[in-house]
CSV table of C-alpha atoms in Angstrom, one decimal:
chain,number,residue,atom,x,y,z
A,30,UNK,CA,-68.9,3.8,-45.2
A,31,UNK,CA,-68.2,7.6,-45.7
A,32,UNK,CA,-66.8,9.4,-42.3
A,33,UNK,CA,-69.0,12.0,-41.0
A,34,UNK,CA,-67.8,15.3,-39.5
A,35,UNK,CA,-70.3,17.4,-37.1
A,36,UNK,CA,-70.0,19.6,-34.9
A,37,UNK,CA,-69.6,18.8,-31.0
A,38,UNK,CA,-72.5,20.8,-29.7
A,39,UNK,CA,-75.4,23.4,-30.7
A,40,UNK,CA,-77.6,25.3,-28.7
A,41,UNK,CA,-81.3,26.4,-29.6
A,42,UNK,CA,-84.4,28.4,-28.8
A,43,UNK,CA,-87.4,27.0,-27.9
A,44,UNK,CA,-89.6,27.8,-30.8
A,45,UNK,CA,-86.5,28.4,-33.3
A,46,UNK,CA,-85.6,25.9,-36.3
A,47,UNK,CA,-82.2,24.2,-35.5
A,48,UNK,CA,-80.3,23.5,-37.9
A,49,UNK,CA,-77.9,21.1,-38.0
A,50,UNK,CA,-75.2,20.6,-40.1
A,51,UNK,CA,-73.3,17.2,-41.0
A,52,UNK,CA,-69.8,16.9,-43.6
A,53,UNK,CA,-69.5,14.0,-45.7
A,54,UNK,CA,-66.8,14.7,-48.2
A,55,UNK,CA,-66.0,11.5,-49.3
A,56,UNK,CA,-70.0,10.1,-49.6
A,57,UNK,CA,-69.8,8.0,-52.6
A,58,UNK,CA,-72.4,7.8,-55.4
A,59,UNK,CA,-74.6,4.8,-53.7
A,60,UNK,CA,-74.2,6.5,-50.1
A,61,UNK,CA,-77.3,7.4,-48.0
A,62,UNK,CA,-77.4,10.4,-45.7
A,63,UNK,CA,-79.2,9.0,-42.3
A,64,UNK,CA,-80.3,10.8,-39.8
A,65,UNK,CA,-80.8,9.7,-36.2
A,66,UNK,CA,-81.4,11.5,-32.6
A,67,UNK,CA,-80.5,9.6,-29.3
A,68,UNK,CA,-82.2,11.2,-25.7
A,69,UNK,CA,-80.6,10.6,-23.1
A,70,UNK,CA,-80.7,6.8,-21.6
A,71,UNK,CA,-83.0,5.7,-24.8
A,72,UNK,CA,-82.0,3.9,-27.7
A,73,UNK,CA,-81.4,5.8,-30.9
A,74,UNK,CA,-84.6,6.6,-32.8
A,75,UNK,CA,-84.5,7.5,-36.8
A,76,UNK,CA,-85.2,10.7,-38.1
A,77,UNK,CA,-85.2,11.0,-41.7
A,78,UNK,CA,-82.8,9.6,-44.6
A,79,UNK,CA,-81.9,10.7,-48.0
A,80,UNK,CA,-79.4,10.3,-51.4
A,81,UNK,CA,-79.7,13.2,-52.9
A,82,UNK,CA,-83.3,15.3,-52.8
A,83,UNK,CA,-84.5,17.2,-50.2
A,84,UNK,CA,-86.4,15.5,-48.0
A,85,UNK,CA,-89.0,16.1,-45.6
A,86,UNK,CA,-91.4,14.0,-42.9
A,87,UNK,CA,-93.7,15.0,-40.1
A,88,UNK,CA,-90.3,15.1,-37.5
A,89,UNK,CA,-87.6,17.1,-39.8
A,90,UNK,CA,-86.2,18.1,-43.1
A,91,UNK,CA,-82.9,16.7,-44.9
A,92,UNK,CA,-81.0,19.7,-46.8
A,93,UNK,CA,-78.2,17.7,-49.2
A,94,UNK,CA,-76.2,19.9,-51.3
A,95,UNK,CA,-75.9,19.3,-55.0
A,96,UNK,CA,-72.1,18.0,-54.9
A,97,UNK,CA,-73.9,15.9,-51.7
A,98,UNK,CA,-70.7,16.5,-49.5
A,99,UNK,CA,-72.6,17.8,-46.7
A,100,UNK,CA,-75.6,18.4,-45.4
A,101,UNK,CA,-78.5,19.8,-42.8
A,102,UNK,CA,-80.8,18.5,-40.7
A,103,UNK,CA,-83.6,20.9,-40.1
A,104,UNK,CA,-85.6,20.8,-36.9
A,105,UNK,CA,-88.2,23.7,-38.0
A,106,UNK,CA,-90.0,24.5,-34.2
A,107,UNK,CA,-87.3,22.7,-31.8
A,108,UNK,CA,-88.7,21.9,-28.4
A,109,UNK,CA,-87.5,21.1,-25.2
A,110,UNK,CA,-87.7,17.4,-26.1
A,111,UNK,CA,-85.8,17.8,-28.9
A,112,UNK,CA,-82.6,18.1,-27.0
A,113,UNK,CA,-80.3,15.0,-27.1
A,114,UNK,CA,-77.3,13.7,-29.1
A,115,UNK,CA,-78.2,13.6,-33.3
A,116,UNK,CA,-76.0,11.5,-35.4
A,117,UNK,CA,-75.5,11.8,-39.2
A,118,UNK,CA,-74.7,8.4,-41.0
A,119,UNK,CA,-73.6,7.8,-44.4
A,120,UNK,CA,-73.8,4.0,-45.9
A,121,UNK,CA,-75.2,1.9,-48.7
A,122,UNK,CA,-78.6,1.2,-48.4
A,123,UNK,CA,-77.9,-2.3,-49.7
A,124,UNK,CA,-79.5,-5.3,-48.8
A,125,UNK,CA,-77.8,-8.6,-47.3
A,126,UNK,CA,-77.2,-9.1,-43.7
A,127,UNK,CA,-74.2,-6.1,-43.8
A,128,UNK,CA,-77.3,-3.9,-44.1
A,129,UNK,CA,-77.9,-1.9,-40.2
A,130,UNK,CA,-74.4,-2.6,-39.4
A,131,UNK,CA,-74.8,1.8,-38.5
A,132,UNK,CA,-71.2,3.2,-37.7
A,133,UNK,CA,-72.4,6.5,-35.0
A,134,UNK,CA,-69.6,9.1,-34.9
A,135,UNK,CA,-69.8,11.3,-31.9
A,136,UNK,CA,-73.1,13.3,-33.3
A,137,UNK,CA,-73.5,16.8,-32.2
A,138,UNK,CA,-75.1,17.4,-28.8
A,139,UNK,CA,-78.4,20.0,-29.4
A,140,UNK,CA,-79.7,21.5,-26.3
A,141,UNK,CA,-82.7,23.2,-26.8
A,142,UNK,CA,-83.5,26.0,-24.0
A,143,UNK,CA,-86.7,27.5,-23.3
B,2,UNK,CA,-94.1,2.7,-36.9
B,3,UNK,CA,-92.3,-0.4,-35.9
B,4,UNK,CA,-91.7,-1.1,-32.0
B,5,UNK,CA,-88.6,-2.7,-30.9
B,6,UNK,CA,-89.2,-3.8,-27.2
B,7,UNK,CA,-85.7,-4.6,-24.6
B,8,UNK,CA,-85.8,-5.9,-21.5
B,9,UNK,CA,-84.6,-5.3,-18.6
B,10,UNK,CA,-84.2,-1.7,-18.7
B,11,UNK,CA,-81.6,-2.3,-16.2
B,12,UNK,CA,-80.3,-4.9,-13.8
B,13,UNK,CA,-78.0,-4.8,-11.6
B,14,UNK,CA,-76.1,-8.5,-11.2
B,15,UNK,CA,-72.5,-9.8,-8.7
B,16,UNK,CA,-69.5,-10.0,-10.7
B,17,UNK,CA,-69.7,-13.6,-12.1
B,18,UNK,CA,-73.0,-14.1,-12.9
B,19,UNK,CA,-74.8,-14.1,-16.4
B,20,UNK,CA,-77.2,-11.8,-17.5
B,21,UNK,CA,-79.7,-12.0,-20.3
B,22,UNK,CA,-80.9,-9.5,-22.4
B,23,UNK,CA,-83.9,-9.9,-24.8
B,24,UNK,CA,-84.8,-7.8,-27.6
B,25,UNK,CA,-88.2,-8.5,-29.6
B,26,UNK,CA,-89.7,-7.1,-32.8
B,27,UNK,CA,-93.4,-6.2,-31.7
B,28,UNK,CA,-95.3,-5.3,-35.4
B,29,UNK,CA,-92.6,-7.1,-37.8
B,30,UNK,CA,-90.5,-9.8,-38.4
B,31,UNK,CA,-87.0,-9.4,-38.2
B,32,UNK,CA,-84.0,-11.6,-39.8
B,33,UNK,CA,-81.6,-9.5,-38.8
B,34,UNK,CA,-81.3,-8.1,-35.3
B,35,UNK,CA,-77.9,-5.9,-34.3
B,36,UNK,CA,-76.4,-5.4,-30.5
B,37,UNK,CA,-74.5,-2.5,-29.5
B,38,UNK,CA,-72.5,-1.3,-26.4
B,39,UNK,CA,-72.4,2.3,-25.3
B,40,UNK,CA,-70.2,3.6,-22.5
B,41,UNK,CA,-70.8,6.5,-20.5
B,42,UNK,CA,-70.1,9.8,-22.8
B,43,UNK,CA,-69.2,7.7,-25.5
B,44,UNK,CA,-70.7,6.5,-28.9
B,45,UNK,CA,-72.9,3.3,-29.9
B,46,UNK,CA,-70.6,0.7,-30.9
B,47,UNK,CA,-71.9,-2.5,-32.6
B,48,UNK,CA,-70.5,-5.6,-31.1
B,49,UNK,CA,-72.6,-8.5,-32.9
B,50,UNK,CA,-74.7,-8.9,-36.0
B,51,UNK,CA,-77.9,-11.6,-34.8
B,52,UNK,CA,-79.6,-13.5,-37.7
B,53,UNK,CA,-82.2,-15.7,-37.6
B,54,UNK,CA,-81.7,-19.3,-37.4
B,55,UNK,CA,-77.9,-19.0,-38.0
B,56,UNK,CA,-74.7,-18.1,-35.6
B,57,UNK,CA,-73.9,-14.5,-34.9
B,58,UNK,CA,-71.2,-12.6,-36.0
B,59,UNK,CA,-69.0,-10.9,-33.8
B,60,UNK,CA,-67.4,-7.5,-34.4
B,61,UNK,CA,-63.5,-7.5,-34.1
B,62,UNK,CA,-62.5,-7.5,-30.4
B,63,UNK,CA,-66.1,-9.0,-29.2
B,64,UNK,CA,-65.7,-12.0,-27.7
B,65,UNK,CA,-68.3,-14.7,-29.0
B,66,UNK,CA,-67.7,-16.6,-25.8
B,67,UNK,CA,-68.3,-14.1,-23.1
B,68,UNK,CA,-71.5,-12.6,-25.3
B,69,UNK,CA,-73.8,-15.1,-26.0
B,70,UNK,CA,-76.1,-14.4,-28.8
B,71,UNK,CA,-79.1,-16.3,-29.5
B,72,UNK,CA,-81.7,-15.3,-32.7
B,73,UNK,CA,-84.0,-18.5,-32.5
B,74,UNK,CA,-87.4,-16.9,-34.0
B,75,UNK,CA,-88.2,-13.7,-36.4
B,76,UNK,CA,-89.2,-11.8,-33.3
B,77,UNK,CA,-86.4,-12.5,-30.7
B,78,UNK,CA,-82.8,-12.1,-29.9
B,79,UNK,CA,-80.7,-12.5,-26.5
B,80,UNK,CA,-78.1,-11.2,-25.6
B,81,UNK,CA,-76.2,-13.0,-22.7
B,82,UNK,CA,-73.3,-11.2,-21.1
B,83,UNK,CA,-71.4,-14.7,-19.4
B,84,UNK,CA,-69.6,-14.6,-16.5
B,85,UNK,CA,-70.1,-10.0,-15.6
B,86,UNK,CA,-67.5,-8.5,-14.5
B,87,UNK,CA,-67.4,-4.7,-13.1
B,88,UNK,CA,-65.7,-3.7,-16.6
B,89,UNK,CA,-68.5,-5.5,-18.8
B,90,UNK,CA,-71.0,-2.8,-16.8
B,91,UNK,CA,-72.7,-0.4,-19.9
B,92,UNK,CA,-75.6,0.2,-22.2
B,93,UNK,CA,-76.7,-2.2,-24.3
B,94,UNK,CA,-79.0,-1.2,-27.3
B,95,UNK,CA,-80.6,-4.0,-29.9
B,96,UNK,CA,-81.8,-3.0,-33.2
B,97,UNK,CA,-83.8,-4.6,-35.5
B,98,UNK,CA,-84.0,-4.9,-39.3
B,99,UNK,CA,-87.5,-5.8,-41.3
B,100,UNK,CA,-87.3,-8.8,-43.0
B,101,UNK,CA,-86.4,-7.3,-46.8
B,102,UNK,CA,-89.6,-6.4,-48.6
B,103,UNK,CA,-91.4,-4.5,-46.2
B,104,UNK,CA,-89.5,-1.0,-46.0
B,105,UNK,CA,-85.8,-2.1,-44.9
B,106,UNK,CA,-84.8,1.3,-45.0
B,107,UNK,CA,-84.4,2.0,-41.7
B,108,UNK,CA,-83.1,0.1,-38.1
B,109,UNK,CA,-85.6,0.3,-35.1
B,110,UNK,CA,-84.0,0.4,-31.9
B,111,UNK,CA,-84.6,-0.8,-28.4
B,112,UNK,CA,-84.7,1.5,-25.1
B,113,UNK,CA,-81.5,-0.1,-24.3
B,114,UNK,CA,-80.3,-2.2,-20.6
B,115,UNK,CA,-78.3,-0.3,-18.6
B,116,UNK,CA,-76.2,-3.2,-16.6
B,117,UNK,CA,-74.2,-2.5,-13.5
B,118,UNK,CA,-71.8,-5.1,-12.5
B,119,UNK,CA,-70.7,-4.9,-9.0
């Protein structure tokens, strides 16, 4: 799987989009961004994924460039609940049982404050 | 969306005793059911790869004898940490994978079990 490079920590306003951006240089053509968010003590929940549209759900946006080497993870009205650790994952989105086998780098730490 | 339920949240166990960890699928079947470690201020790291009616398989430096993995339905995996020692004490998360044909895109985690050795 593609390495991921993000940065260690972001602050944010209440109220504010947070934006969030993730380096993926090497993604190959079959590579998945992922998108997952971990609160502190809890088990990771997903956010979004995406391979090369825009993408958005009722939690975020996904923001790939057209080369796909990076990318941004759009939080559009960031609450206090929002802060925790958010990790950006690259794989195949094969199936077999090496599917979920989810490499988490060290994700970037969002705090949002009011 | 799908549930993935863990429990204990957290036990607390003597150094030398086992410990068992279960992680069910609530609204799905899954074939495939992953267990990671996470130390304090540290990442997720996957240690085993559960499936369904077959043995596990370990992650390089995991070993299978200490972390007992058992997957024996659709909608359950254990995890059994053998013999606890102080230095086995961490966060364990389970994840689960939908059986393929019913939107496999994504893992569904558990709340995690925070175990303290003493």
């Amino acid at each position: 799987d593609a390495k991921t490079t993000q940065p260690t920590s972001m602050d944010c306003a209440e109220g504010r989009a947070a934006n969030l951006p993730c380096n993926h240089s090497t993604i190959s053509g079959n590579e998945y961004v992922y998108w997952y968010r971990q609160i502190h003590s809890q088990g990771p929940q997903y956010i979004i994924h995406g391979l090369k549209n825009n993408e958005t759900n009722e939690m975020a946006s996904l923001i790939i460039t057209e080369d796909r080497k990076s990318s941004t993870l759009i939080l559009p009205h960031a609450t206090l609940r929002d802060t925790a650790v958010y990790y950006c994952i690259v794989r195949v989105n094969a199936g077999g049982t090496s599917y979920g086998k989810l490499t988490f780098g060290q994700g970037t730490i969002l705090t949002v404050h009011p | 969306g799908a549930v993935v339920s863990q429990h204990p949240s957290w036990v607390i166990c003597k150094s030398g005793t086992s410990v068992k960890i279960e992680c069910r699928s609530l609204d799905f079947q899954a074939t495939t059911m992953f267990w990671y470690r996470q130390f304090p201020k540290q990442s997720l790291m996957l240690m085993a790869t559960s499936n369904e009616g077959s043995k596990a398989t370990y992650e390089q430096g995991v070993e299978k004898d200490k972390f007992l993995i058992n997957h024996a339905s659709l909608t359950l995996s254990t995890l059994t940490v053998t013999s606890a020692h102080p230095e086995d004490s961490s966060f364990y998360i389970c994840s689960a994978r939908r059986t393929p044909g019913q939107g496999a895109e994504k893992l569904f985690f558990g709340s995690g079990t925070q175990l303290s050795v003493l």
